CSV table of C-alpha atoms in Angstrom, one decimal:
chain,number,residue,atom,x,y,z
A,1128,MET,CA,0.0,0.0,0.0
A,1129,ALA,CA,1.4,3.4,-1.0
A,1130,ILE,CA,2.0,6.0,1.7
A,1131,ASP,CA,0.9,9.5,1.1
A,1132,PRO,CA,4.0,11.7,1.9
A,1133,THR,CA,1.8,14.6,2.7
A,1134,LYS,CA,0.3,12.6,5.7
A,1135,ILE,CA,3.7,12.0,7.3
A,1136,LYS,CA,4.2,14.2,10.4
A,1137,ARG,CA,7.2,16.4,10.0
A,1138,TYR,CA,8.9,18.8,12.5
A,1139,ASP,CA,9.5,22.5,11.9
A,1140,HIS,CA,12.9,21.8,10.5
A,1141,GLY,CA,11.4,19.5,7.9
A,1142,SER,CA,12.6,16.1,9.2
A,1143,ARG,CA,10.3,13.2,10.2
A,1144,VAL,CA,12.4,12.8,13.4
A,1145,PRO,CA,13.3,15.4,16.0
A,1146,GLY,CA,16.8,16.8,15.9
A,1147,TRP,CA,19.1,18.4,18.4
A,1148,ASP,CA,20.3,21.3,16.2
A,1149,GLU,CA,19.2,23.6,13.5
A,1150,SER,CA,20.2,23.6,9.9
A,1151,ALA,CA,23.3,25.6,8.9
A,1152,ASP,CA,22.8,29.2,8.0
A,1153,LEU,CA,24.7,29.6,4.7
A,1154,THR,CA,24.2,33.3,4.7
A,1155,LYS,CA,26.7,33.8,7.6
A,1156,ASP,CA,30.3,34.5,7.1
A,1157,PRO,CA,32.7,31.5,7.4
A,1158,ALA,CA,33.6,30.6,11.0
A,1159,VAL,CA,36.8,32.0,12.4
A,1160,VAL,CA,38.7,31.6,15.6
A,1161,PRO,CA,38.0,34.7,17.8
A,1162,ASP,CA,40.9,37.1,18.0
A,1163,PRO,CA,42.4,37.2,21.6
A,1164,ALA,CA,43.3,40.9,21.1
A,1165,THR,CA,39.7,41.9,20.7
A,1166,THR,CA,37.8,39.2,22.6
A,1167,TYR,CA,37.2,39.9,26.3
A,1168,VAL,CA,37.6,36.8,28.5
A,1169,PRO,CA,37.3,37.0,32.3
A,1170,GLU,CA,40.6,36.0,33.8
A,1171,PRO,CA,39.2,33.3,36.1
A,1172,VAL,CA,37.5,31.7,33.0
A,1173,ARG,CA,40.6,31.9,31.0
A,1174,GLU,CA,42.7,30.3,33.7
A,1175,ALA,CA,40.2,27.5,34.3
A,1176,ILE,CA,40.1,26.6,30.6
A,1177,GLU,CA,43.8,26.8,30.2
A,1178,VAL,CA,44.2,24.3,33.1
A,1179,LEU,CA,41.9,22.0,31.3
A,1180,MET,CA,43.8,22.3,28.0
A,1181,GLY,CA,46.9,21.1,29.8
A,1182,LYS,CA,45.2,17.9,30.7
A,1183,TYR,CA,44.6,16.6,27.1
A,1184,PRO,CA,46.9,15.9,24.2
A,1185,ASP,CA,44.2,17.2,21.8
A,1186,VAL,CA,42.6,20.6,22.8
A,1187,ARG,CA,39.3,19.6,21.4
A,1188,SER,CA,39.0,17.1,24.3
A,1189,ALA,CA,38.7,20.1,26.6
A,1190,ALA,CA,35.7,21.5,24.7
A,1191,ILE,CA,32.9,20.0,26.9
A,1192,PRO,CA,34.4,20.9,30.3
A,1193,ALA,CA,35.3,24.4,28.9
A,1194,MET,CA,31.7,25.0,27.9
A,1195,LYS,CA,30.5,23.9,31.4
A,1196,ILE,CA,32.7,26.7,32.7
A,1197,VAL,CA,31.3,29.4,30.5
A,1198,GLN,CA,27.8,28.2,31.0
A,1199,ARG,CA,28.2,28.6,34.8
A,1200,GLU,CA,29.6,32.1,34.2
A,1201,HIS,CA,26.8,33.3,31.9
A,1202,GLY,CA,23.9,31.1,32.9
A,1203,TRP,CA,23.6,29.6,29.4
A,1204,LEU,CA,25.8,29.2,26.3
A,1205,SER,CA,25.2,32.6,24.9
A,1206,PRO,CA,27.1,33.7,21.8
A,1207,GLN,CA,29.4,35.7,24.0
A,1208,ALA,CA,30.0,32.6,26.2
A,1209,MET,CA,30.8,30.5,23.2
A,1210,GLU,CA,33.1,33.2,21.8
A,1211,GLN,CA,35.1,33.3,25.1
A,1212,ALA,CA,35.5,29.6,25.2
A,1213,ALA,CA,36.5,29.4,21.6
A,1214,CYS,CA,39.0,32.2,22.0
A,1215,VAL,CA,40.9,30.4,24.7
A,1216,LEU,CA,40.6,27.0,23.1
A,1217,ARG,CA,41.6,28.4,19.7
A,1218,LEU,CA,38.6,26.8,18.1
A,1219,THR,CA,35.7,28.3,16.2
A,1220,PRO,CA,32.4,29.0,18.0
A,1221,ALA,CA,30.7,26.9,15.3
A,1222,TYR,CA,32.7,23.9,16.4
A,1223,LEU,CA,31.6,24.3,20.0
A,1224,VAL,CA,27.9,24.8,19.0
A,1225,ALA,CA,28.1,21.6,17.0
A,1226,VAL,CA,29.3,19.7,20.1
A,1227,ALA,CA,27.0,21.5,22.6
A,1228,SER,CA,23.8,20.8,20.5
A,1229,PHE,CA,24.3,17.1,21.0
A,1230,TYR,CA,24.1,17.2,24.8
A,1231,ASP,CA,21.1,17.9,27.0
A,1232,MET,CA,23.1,19.5,29.8
A,1233,PHE,CA,24.1,22.4,27.6
A,1234,GLU,CA,21.6,25.3,27.2
A,1235,LEU,CA,21.7,27.2,23.9
A,1236,LYS,CA,18.9,29.5,24.8
A,1237,PRO,CA,18.3,31.7,27.9
A,1238,LYS,CA,16.9,29.9,30.8
A,1239,GLY,CA,15.8,30.2,34.4
A,1240,LYS,CA,18.5,30.0,37.1
A,1241,ASN,CA,17.0,26.8,38.7
A,1242,ASP,CA,17.4,23.7,36.6
A,1243,VAL,CA,14.7,21.0,37.3
A,1244,TYR,CA,15.3,17.9,35.1
A,1245,VAL,CA,12.6,15.2,35.5
A,1246,CYS,CA,13.8,11.8,34.3
A,1247,THR,CA,11.1,10.3,32.0
A,1248,ASN,CA,12.9,7.1,30.9
A,1249,ILE,CA,11.3,3.7,31.2
A,1250,SER,CA,11.9,3.0,34.9
A,1251,CYS,CA,10.7,6.4,36.0
A,1252,SER,CA,7.9,6.5,33.5
A,1253,LEU,CA,6.5,3.2,34.7
A,1254,LEU,CA,6.4,4.6,38.2
A,1255,GLY,CA,4.6,7.9,37.5
A,1256,ALA,CA,7.3,10.2,36.0
A,1257,ASP,CA,5.0,11.6,33.3
A,1258,GLY,CA,2.5,12.8,36.0
A,1259,VAL,CA,5.4,14.2,38.0
A,1260,TYR,CA,6.7,16.1,35.0
A,1261,ALA,CA,3.3,17.5,34.1
A,1262,ARG,CA,2.7,18.6,37.7
A,1263,MET,CA,6.2,20.2,37.8
A,1264,LYS,CA,5.5,22.2,34.7
A,1265,ASP,CA,2.1,23.3,36.1
A,1266,GLU,CA,3.7,24.4,39.4
A,1267,MET,CA,6.6,26.4,37.8
A,1268,GLU,CA,5.0,27.5,34.5
A,1269,GLY,CA,5.5,31.2,33.8
A,1270,ASP,CA,8.1,31.7,36.5
A,1271,PRO,CA,11.4,32.9,34.9
A,1272,ASP,CA,13.4,31.5,37.8
A,1273,PHE,CA,12.8,27.9,36.6
A,1274,ASN,CA,14.0,25.7,33.8
A,1275,VAL,CA,11.9,22.6,33.8
A,1276,ARG,CA,12.7,19.8,31.3
A,1277,ALA,CA,12.1,16.2,30.7
A,1278,PHE,CA,15.4,14.3,30.7
A,1279,GLU,CA,15.9,11.0,28.8
A,1280,CYS,CA,17.8,9.3,31.6
A,1281,LEU,CA,19.6,10.5,34.8
A,1282,GLY,CA,20.9,7.1,35.8
A,1283,ALA,CA,19.3,6.8,39.2
A,1284,CYS,CA,16.6,4.1,38.6
A,1285,GLU,CA,16.8,3.0,42.3
A,1286,ILE,CA,15.0,6.2,43.3
A,1287,ALA,CA,12.5,6.3,40.4
A,1288,PRO,CA,10.6,8.5,39.7
A,1289,MET,CA,13.3,11.1,40.3
A,1290,ALA,CA,14.6,14.5,39.2
A,1291,SER,CA,17.8,16.5,39.3
A,1292,VAL,CA,17.3,19.8,41.0
A,1293,ASN,CA,20.2,22.1,40.4
A,1294,GLY,CA,22.4,19.0,40.2
A,1295,VAL,CA,21.0,17.3,43.4
A,1296,TYR,CA,19.2,14.0,42.8
A,1297,VAL,CA,15.9,13.6,44.6
A,1298,GLY,CA,13.4,10.8,44.7
A,1299,PRO,CA,11.3,8.8,44.7
A,1300,LEU,CA,9.0,11.7,43.9
A,1301,THR,CA,5.2,12.1,44.1
A,1302,GLU,CA,3.3,14.8,42.3
A,1303,ASP,CA,2.7,16.5,45.6
A,1304,ASP,CA,6.5,16.9,46.0
A,1305,CYS,CA,6.6,19.4,43.0
A,1306,ALA,CA,5.0,22.2,45.0
A,1307,GLN,CA,7.5,21.6,47.8
A,1308,ILE,CA,10.5,21.7,45.4
A,1309,ARG,CA,9.3,25.1,44.1
A,1310,GLU,CA,8.8,26.5,47.6
A,1311,ASP,CA,12.2,25.2,48.8
A,1312,LEU,CA,14.0,26.8,45.8
A,1313,LYS,CA,12.1,30.1,46.2
A,1314,GLU,CA,13.0,30.3,49.9
A,1315,GLY,CA,16.6,29.2,49.3
A,1316,ARG,CA,16.2,26.1,51.4
A,1317,GLU,CA,17.7,22.7,50.8
A,1318,VAL,CA,15.5,20.7,48.4
A,1319,LEU,CA,13.7,17.7,49.9
A,1320,PRO,CA,16.6,16.7,52.2
A,1321,ASP,CA,14.9,13.4,53.2
A,1322,LYS,CA,14.7,12.3,49.5
A,1323,GLN,CA,18.2,13.3,48.3
A,1324,LEU,CA,20.1,10.4,46.9
A,1325,ALA,CA,23.4,11.7,48.3
A,1326,LYS,CA,22.1,11.4,51.8
A,1327,ARG,CA,21.0,7.8,51.6
A,1328,LYS,CA,23.2,5.5,53.7
A,1329,ALA,CA,24.5,3.5,50.8
A,1330,ALA,CA,24.9,6.6,48.5
A,1331,SER,CA,28.1,7.9,47.1
A,1332,LYS,CA,28.7,11.6,47.0
A,1333,HIS,CA,29.3,11.6,43.3
A,1334,TRP,CA,25.6,11.3,42.5
A,1335,LYS,CA,25.2,14.8,41.3
A,1336,ARG,CA,24.7,16.2,37.8
């Protein structure tokens, strides 16, 4: 049976499957490495990236940790942030964008200061993550302080359904916990201390994202 191509759902970028990045803008000038003489880079940022560069035989291996540094500095990977990292690494901003667009932990658009990532992979989903995610969005919708996202997998199935709140893993969560998370963040309190993975007796302190 023939398939009518006009009936196939397509995303805004024209593909039948979602993508991480946007198509290349061929109207822009060719990518160049930012000039250190004209590109301002805060000294602590420069020093931190240069330390990273010394750890790898290929400077491109320092791209991901370098982008984490400028993202912390700027709150997201703004064009200025990318230019600063590229300047120190001696790479083009286009190269860094190509890398960053593949990873969920990098933000290529402005966002709220509080990152709330709700795991929606199979273990969490079976235990109610979809409802938790929907409630989390309802509780924080319209508040510019929050960046709420579904996350493919956070690797903490033992506390499913769970979320990463500013890098702190919490779970198992109920829908009622969402309002408490919002209140804790607004008041500057520790988030759900009784449900933090790092505080479980058998937990290792590396369980943060």
